[in-house]
Amino acid sequence: MTPTTETMVGIGGAAESTDMVLNIGPQHPSTHGVLRLKLVLDGERIRHAEPVIGYMHRGAEKLFEARDYRQIIMLANRHDWLSAFSNELGVVLAVERMLGMEVPERAVWLRTLLAELNRVLNHLMFLGSYPLELGGITPIFYAFREREELQHVMEEISGGRMHYMFNRVGGLKEDLPAGWTTRARASVADVRSRMDRFDDLVLGNEIFRGRTRGVGTLTAEAVHAYGVSGPIGRASGVDFDLRRDEPYLAYGDLQDTLKVVTRQEGDCLARFECLLEQTHNALDLADACLDRLAELPPGPVNQRLPKVLKAPEGHTYAWTENPLGINGYYLVSKGEKTPYRLKLRSASYNNIQALTELLPGTLVADMVAILGSMFFVVGDIDK
């Protein structure tokens, strides 16, 4: 009989406390762009999370210094490609403040209207894409249908579908096409009439609520600590909106229509609810702007500028309530035709830092739900 040898192979108890490092990304399909998440796991639970950024960095802030005040609008337009009009707006407001320039009233109301339509376009993308990340494919088709409705009127007025390039220092590129306000009002009404599908189809879905309620809770203290803003901050009970608290454009005259949407829970579900309710309010604000434009007499929508535009020496800071949160523009001028320095504070850059607070302690299975609920654009992080 041939002797046999029995060998016992064991890994001991040390493996129970062994951490695994998992890289999510930076391939594009992993998230909302080229973002990398470095996770340290203990089993299926995340112990540490580090967002690694910079894969889309284009050096826009340095390029601002080599472009004149008309050209920098094009650079600022692109970092958050879902909020192009709002991005342009912050730059021209900063330059106009440096110049002490008053913009015609008609341009002020038009800018407000287009900013709110841009807000709806931004939010609709996330209202459709977030359920898609959790396995629900239907809402994205409805979202794109409503986006197309509003894209038509934005494209008619500006010629662009994503990068409108309609703002100018001193106002807007040109006046409205004939009959545009009637078509815009009809589009807003059509979109509003179908928005309840997101309430019924998404918020009424028990699987969606099960995946998002109580998941990824962000405290108000963390919101203040990380500088989180926009719908994400307000979903955690931080009641702050520049349109109400430091009005710009025509928002001072829209306080009866403007509604600052907040929640106290701070979880993924609260963030989605804030985004959806804010979309409803943006449509109401757009209608209010159209009503006011109908009362205004015909007039200019821009100021005549010199051939070479130079801002006086000094510095200023302008900030706006962009769809994803607060955007700030710190402009320093040496009296030349180009900025000496233009620092951009983008909403997504601050908001995404909160992942280091949100992800630890959660399951890997909940990571996608939390990540999607942060409603960020990677170009807005890397700029």
Coordinates of C-alpha atoms in Angstrom, one line a residue:
M1 CA 0.0 0.0 0.0
T2 CA 1.4 3.3 -1.1
P3 CA 1.8 5.7 1.9
T4 CA -0.1 9.0 1.6
T5 CA 0.8 12.4 2.9
E6 CA -1.9 14.8 4.2
T7 CA -1.2 18.5 4.0
M8 CA -3.3 21.1 5.6
V9 CA -3.1 24.6 4.0
G10 CA -4.4 27.5 6.1
I11 CA -4.2 31.3 5.9
G12 CA -4.6 31.9 9.6
G13 CA -6.6 34.7 11.2
A14 CA -4.4 37.4 9.8
A15 CA -6.4 37.5 6.6
E16 CA -9.5 38.7 8.4
S17 CA -7.9 42.1 9.0
T18 CA -6.2 42.4 5.6
D19 CA -7.4 45.4 3.6
M20 CA -7.8 45.4 -0.1
V21 CA -7.2 48.4 -2.3
L22 CA -9.7 48.7 -5.1
N23 CA -9.4 51.3 -7.9
I24 CA -12.7 52.4 -9.5
G25 CA -11.7 54.1 -12.8
P26 CA -10.3 56.1 -14.4
Q27 CA -11.9 54.5 -17.4
H28 CA -14.7 56.7 -18.7
P29 CA -17.7 54.3 -18.2
S30 CA -16.9 54.0 -14.5
T31 CA -18.5 57.3 -13.4
H32 CA -19.7 60.6 -14.8
G33 CA -16.4 61.1 -16.7
V34 CA -12.7 60.3 -16.1
L35 CA -12.6 60.1 -12.3
R36 CA -10.7 57.6 -10.2
L37 CA -11.8 56.4 -6.8
K38 CA -9.2 54.7 -4.6
L39 CA -11.0 52.6 -2.1
V40 CA -9.7 50.6 0.8
L41 CA -12.0 47.8 1.6
D42 CA -12.6 45.6 4.6
G43 CA -14.6 42.8 3.0
E44 CA -17.5 44.5 1.3
R45 CA -17.3 47.6 3.4
I46 CA -15.4 50.7 2.4
R47 CA -13.0 51.9 5.1
H48 CA -11.3 54.7 3.2
A49 CA -12.0 56.6 0.0
E50 CA -9.9 59.0 -2.0
P51 CA -11.1 60.7 -5.1
V52 CA -8.2 61.1 -7.5
I53 CA -8.7 63.9 -10.0
G54 CA -6.9 65.6 -12.8
Y55 CA -7.4 63.2 -15.7
M56 CA -9.4 65.8 -17.6
H57 CA -7.4 68.9 -16.5
R58 CA -7.1 71.4 -19.3
G59 CA -5.4 74.4 -17.6
A60 CA -8.3 76.8 -18.2
E61 CA -7.2 79.2 -15.4
K62 CA -3.8 79.6 -17.0
L63 CA -5.3 80.0 -20.5
F64 CA -7.5 82.8 -19.1
E65 CA -4.3 84.9 -18.7
A66 CA -3.5 84.6 -22.5
R67 CA -7.0 85.5 -23.8
D68 CA -8.8 88.8 -23.9
Y69 CA -12.1 89.5 -22.1
R70 CA -14.1 88.4 -25.1
Q71 CA -12.2 85.1 -25.6
I72 CA -12.3 84.0 -22.0
I73 CA -16.0 83.5 -22.2
M74 CA -15.4 80.5 -24.6
L75 CA -13.0 78.9 -22.0
A76 CA -15.3 79.4 -19.1
N77 CA -18.3 78.1 -21.0
R78 CA -17.0 74.5 -21.1
H79 CA -16.0 73.2 -17.7
D80 CA -19.5 72.2 -16.7
W81 CA -20.8 71.2 -20.1
L82 CA -24.3 70.8 -18.8
S83 CA -24.4 74.4 -17.5
A84 CA -22.7 76.4 -20.3
F85 CA -24.9 79.5 -20.1
S86 CA -24.5 79.8 -16.4
N87 CA -20.7 79.4 -16.7
E88 CA -20.5 82.3 -19.2
L89 CA -22.7 84.4 -16.9
G90 CA -20.3 84.4 -14.0
V91 CA -17.4 85.6 -16.1
V92 CA -19.2 88.5 -17.7
L93 CA -20.7 89.5 -14.4
A94 CA -17.2 89.7 -12.9
V95 CA -15.9 91.8 -15.9
E96 CA -18.9 94.1 -15.8
R97 CA -18.4 94.7 -12.1
M98 CA -14.8 95.7 -12.8
L99 CA -15.9 98.1 -15.5
G100 CA -18.8 99.5 -13.4
M101 CA -21.0 98.7 -16.3
E102 CA -24.8 98.7 -16.2
V103 CA -26.5 96.1 -18.5
P104 CA -29.9 97.0 -20.2
E105 CA -32.9 95.8 -18.3
R106 CA -34.1 93.7 -21.2
A107 CA -30.7 91.8 -21.1
V108 CA -31.0 91.3 -17.4
W109 CA -34.4 89.5 -17.7
L110 CA -33.3 87.6 -20.7
R111 CA -30.2 86.3 -18.9
T112 CA -32.3 85.3 -15.9
L113 CA -34.7 83.4 -18.2
L114 CA -31.9 81.6 -20.1
A115 CA -30.1 80.7 -16.8
E116 CA -33.3 79.0 -15.5
L117 CA -33.8 77.1 -18.8
N118 CA -30.2 76.0 -18.5
R119 CA -30.8 74.9 -14.9
V120 CA -33.7 72.7 -16.1
L121 CA -31.6 71.2 -18.9
N122 CA -28.8 70.4 -16.3
H123 CA -31.2 68.8 -13.8
L124 CA -33.1 66.7 -16.4
M125 CA -29.8 65.0 -17.3
F126 CA -29.3 63.9 -13.7
L127 CA -33.0 63.0 -13.2
G128 CA -32.6 60.6 -16.1
S129 CA -29.1 59.3 -15.5
Y130 CA -29.3 58.7 -11.8
P131 CA -32.0 56.0 -12.0
L132 CA -30.1 54.5 -14.9
E133 CA -27.1 53.9 -12.7
L134 CA -29.4 52.1 -10.3
G135 CA -30.8 49.8 -13.0
G136 CA -33.8 51.8 -14.2
I137 CA -33.5 52.5 -17.9
T138 CA -36.9 54.1 -18.7
P139 CA -36.4 57.6 -17.0
I140 CA -33.5 58.5 -19.2
F141 CA -35.7 58.4 -22.3
Y142 CA -38.2 60.7 -20.8
A143 CA -35.4 63.0 -19.6
F144 CA -34.0 63.3 -23.1
R145 CA -37.4 64.0 -24.6
E146 CA -37.9 66.9 -22.2
R147 CA -34.3 68.1 -22.8
E148 CA -34.9 68.2 -26.6
E149 CA -38.0 70.3 -26.1
L150 CA -36.0 73.0 -24.4
Q151 CA -32.8 72.5 -26.5
H152 CA -34.8 73.6 -29.5
V153 CA -35.6 77.0 -28.1
M154 CA -32.0 77.4 -26.7
E155 CA -30.6 76.4 -30.1
E156 CA -32.9 78.8 -31.9
I157 CA -31.8 81.8 -29.9
S158 CA -28.0 81.1 -29.7
G159 CA -27.2 78.6 -32.5
G160 CA -25.6 76.2 -30.0
R161 CA -26.9 73.0 -28.4
M162 CA -24.4 72.7 -25.6
H163 CA -22.0 75.6 -25.7
Y164 CA -24.3 78.6 -26.3
M165 CA -21.8 81.4 -26.3
F166 CA -24.7 83.9 -26.0
N167 CA -23.4 86.1 -23.2
R168 CA -21.2 89.1 -23.9
V169 CA -19.6 91.7 -21.7
G170 CA -22.3 94.3 -21.5
G171 CA -25.3 92.0 -22.3
L172 CA -26.1 89.4 -24.8
K173 CA -25.0 88.6 -28.4
E174 CA -28.3 89.7 -30.0
D175 CA -32.0 90.2 -29.5
L176 CA -34.6 87.5 -29.7
P177 CA -35.9 86.0 -32.9
A178 CA -39.5 87.0 -33.9
G179 CA -42.0 84.8 -32.0
W180 CA -39.3 83.2 -29.8
T181 CA -41.0 84.0 -26.5
T182 CA -44.2 82.3 -27.6
R183 CA -42.4 79.1 -28.6
A184 CA -40.4 79.2 -25.4
R185 CA -43.5 79.5 -23.3
A186 CA -45.1 76.6 -25.1
S187 CA -42.0 74.4 -24.5
V188 CA -41.9 75.3 -20.8
A189 CA -45.6 74.3 -20.6
D190 CA -45.1 71.0 -22.4
V191 CA -42.1 70.1 -20.2
R192 CA -44.0 71.0 -17.0
S193 CA -47.1 68.9 -18.1
R194 CA -44.9 65.7 -18.2
M195 CA -42.7 66.3 -15.2
D196 CA -44.9 64.2 -13.0
R197 CA -43.6 61.1 -14.7
F198 CA -40.4 61.5 -12.6
D199 CA -42.5 61.7 -9.5
D200 CA -44.5 58.6 -10.4
L201 CA -41.8 56.6 -12.2
V202 CA -38.8 57.2 -10.0
L203 CA -39.9 58.5 -6.6
G204 CA -42.8 56.1 -6.6
N205 CA -40.6 53.1 -7.3
E206 CA -40.0 51.0 -4.2
I207 CA -36.7 49.6 -5.5
F208 CA -35.4 53.2 -6.1
R209 CA -36.4 54.3 -2.6
G210 CA -34.9 51.1 -1.1
R211 CA -31.6 51.8 -2.8
T212 CA -31.4 55.5 -1.8
R213 CA -33.3 56.1 1.5
G214 CA -30.8 56.3 4.4
V215 CA -27.9 55.7 2.1
G216 CA -24.9 58.1 1.9
T217 CA -26.1 60.6 4.6
L218 CA -24.2 63.9 4.5
T219 CA -24.5 66.0 7.7
A220 CA -24.9 69.7 7.7
E221 CA -21.6 70.0 9.5
A222 CA -19.8 68.2 6.7
V223 CA -21.5 70.5 4.2
H224 CA -20.0 73.5 5.9
A225 CA -16.6 71.8 6.4
Y226 CA -16.2 70.9 2.7
G227 CA -17.9 73.9 1.1
V228 CA -20.6 71.8 -0.4
S229 CA -23.3 73.8 -2.2
G230 CA -26.3 73.6 -4.5
P231 CA -29.0 70.9 -4.2
I232 CA -26.6 68.6 -2.4
G233 CA -26.0 71.1 0.4
R234 CA -29.7 72.0 0.7
A235 CA -30.6 68.3 0.9
S236 CA -28.7 68.2 4.2
G237 CA -30.7 71.1 5.6
V238 CA -28.3 74.0 4.7
D239 CA -30.8 76.6 3.6
F240 CA -28.6 78.8 1.3
D241 CA -29.2 80.0 -2.2
L242 CA -27.5 83.0 -3.7
R243 CA -30.5 83.8 -5.8
R244 CA -32.4 84.6 -2.6
D245 CA -29.6 85.5 -0.1
E246 CA -27.5 87.7 -2.4
P247 CA -29.7 88.4 -5.4
Y248 CA -28.1 89.1 -8.8
L249 CA -29.6 89.5 -12.3
A250 CA -33.4 89.8 -11.8
Y251 CA -33.7 87.4 -8.9
G252 CA -34.4 90.3 -6.5
D253 CA -37.8 90.8 -8.3
L254 CA -38.6 87.1 -8.4
Q255 CA -38.6 86.4 -4.6
D256 CA -42.4 85.5 -4.7
T257 CA -41.7 82.8 -7.3
L258 CA -38.4 81.6 -6.1
K259 CA -38.5 78.6 -3.8
V260 CA -35.4 77.4 -2.1
V261 CA -35.9 73.6 -1.8
T262 CA -34.4 71.9 1.3
R263 CA -34.5 68.5 3.0
Q264 CA -33.2 67.4 6.4
E265 CA -32.3 63.8 5.8
G266 CA -29.1 64.4 3.7
D267 CA -29.3 61.0 2.0
C268 CA -29.3 60.0 -1.6
L269 CA -33.1 60.2 -1.8
A270 CA -33.2 63.7 -0.3
R271 CA -30.7 64.9 -2.9
F272 CA -32.8 63.5 -5.7
E273 CA -36.0 65.0 -4.3
C274 CA -34.3 68.4 -4.0
L275 CA -33.1 68.2 -7.6
L276 CA -36.6 67.3 -8.9
E277 CA -38.4 69.9 -6.9
Q278 CA -35.9 72.6 -7.9
T279 CA -36.6 71.7 -11.6
H280 CA -40.3 72.4 -11.1
N281 CA -39.4 75.8 -9.5
A282 CA -37.0 76.7 -12.4
L283 CA -39.8 76.2 -14.8
D284 CA -42.0 78.5 -12.8
L285 CA -39.2 81.1 -12.7
A286 CA -38.8 80.8 -16.5
D287 CA -42.6 81.6 -16.9
A288 CA -42.2 84.6 -14.6
C289 CA -39.3 85.9 -16.7
L290 CA -41.4 85.5 -19.9
D291 CA -44.3 87.4 -18.3
R292 CA -41.9 90.3 -17.4
L293 CA -40.3 90.3 -20.9
A294 CA -43.8 90.6 -22.4
E295 CA -44.3 93.9 -20.4
L296 CA -40.9 95.4 -21.4
P297 CA -40.7 97.8 -24.3
P298 CA -38.3 96.9 -27.2
G299 CA -34.8 98.0 -26.4
P300 CA -31.1 97.1 -26.6
V301 CA -29.8 93.9 -25.1
N302 CA -26.1 95.0 -24.9
Q303 CA -23.8 97.9 -24.5
R304 CA -21.5 99.2 -27.2
L305 CA -17.9 98.3 -26.3
P306 CA -14.6 99.6 -27.5
K307 CA -12.6 97.6 -30.1
V308 CA -10.0 96.8 -27.4
L309 CA -11.7 96.1 -24.1
K310 CA -9.5 96.7 -21.0
A311 CA -10.6 96.3 -17.4
P312 CA -9.2 98.9 -14.9
E313 CA -6.5 97.8 -12.4
G314 CA -7.9 96.1 -9.4
H315 CA -9.7 92.9 -8.4
T316 CA -13.3 91.7 -7.8
Y317 CA -15.2 88.5 -7.0
A318 CA -18.5 87.5 -8.6
W319 CA -20.4 84.4 -7.6
T320 CA -23.5 82.8 -9.0
E321 CA -25.9 80.0 -8.1
N322 CA -25.1 77.5 -10.8
P323 CA -27.3 74.4 -11.3
L324 CA -24.8 72.2 -9.4
G325 CA -23.9 74.8 -6.8
I326 CA -21.9 78.0 -6.2
N327 CA -19.5 79.1 -8.9
G328 CA -17.1 81.9 -7.9
Y329 CA -14.9 84.0 -10.2
Y330 CA -12.0 86.0 -8.6
L331 CA -10.7 88.4 -11.3
V332 CA -7.4 90.4 -10.9
S333 CA -6.6 93.0 -13.5
K334 CA -3.5 95.0 -14.2
G335 CA -5.3 97.3 -16.6
E336 CA -4.6 95.2 -19.7
K337 CA -6.9 93.5 -22.2
T338 CA -6.3 90.1 -20.6
P339 CA -6.9 89.1 -17.0
Y340 CA -3.8 89.1 -14.8
R341 CA -5.4 86.2 -12.9
L342 CA -8.9 84.6 -13.0
K343 CA -9.5 82.0 -10.4
L344 CA -12.5 79.7 -10.8
R345 CA -14.2 78.1 -7.9
S346 CA -16.4 75.4 -9.4
A347 CA -19.3 73.7 -7.6
S348 CA -18.3 70.1 -8.4
Y349 CA -14.7 70.5 -7.2
N350 CA -15.9 71.2 -3.6
N351 CA -18.9 68.8 -3.7
I352 CA -16.8 65.8 -4.7
Q353 CA -14.5 66.2 -1.8
A354 CA -17.3 65.1 0.5
L355 CA -17.0 61.6 -0.9
T356 CA -14.1 61.1 1.6
E357 CA -16.7 61.6 4.3
L358 CA -19.6 59.8 2.7
L359 CA -18.1 56.6 1.4
P360 CA -16.3 55.2 4.5
G361 CA -18.5 52.8 6.4
T362 CA -20.8 52.0 3.4
L363 CA -21.0 48.9 1.3
V364 CA -19.4 48.7 -2.1
A365 CA -22.8 48.0 -3.5
D366 CA -24.0 51.4 -2.3
M367 CA -21.0 53.3 -3.8
V368 CA -22.7 53.8 -7.2
A369 CA -25.9 55.1 -5.5
I370 CA -23.9 57.6 -3.5
L371 CA -21.6 58.6 -6.3
G372 CA -24.5 59.3 -8.7
S373 CA -26.4 61.3 -6.1
M374 CA -23.5 63.8 -5.9
F375 CA -24.6 65.2 -9.3
F376 CA -21.2 66.3 -10.6
V377 CA -19.5 66.9 -13.9
V378 CA -15.8 65.9 -14.0
G379 CA -14.8 68.8 -16.2
D380 CA -16.2 71.0 -13.5
I381 CA -13.8 69.3 -11.1
D382 CA -10.6 69.4 -13.3
K383 CA -11.4 72.6 -15.3

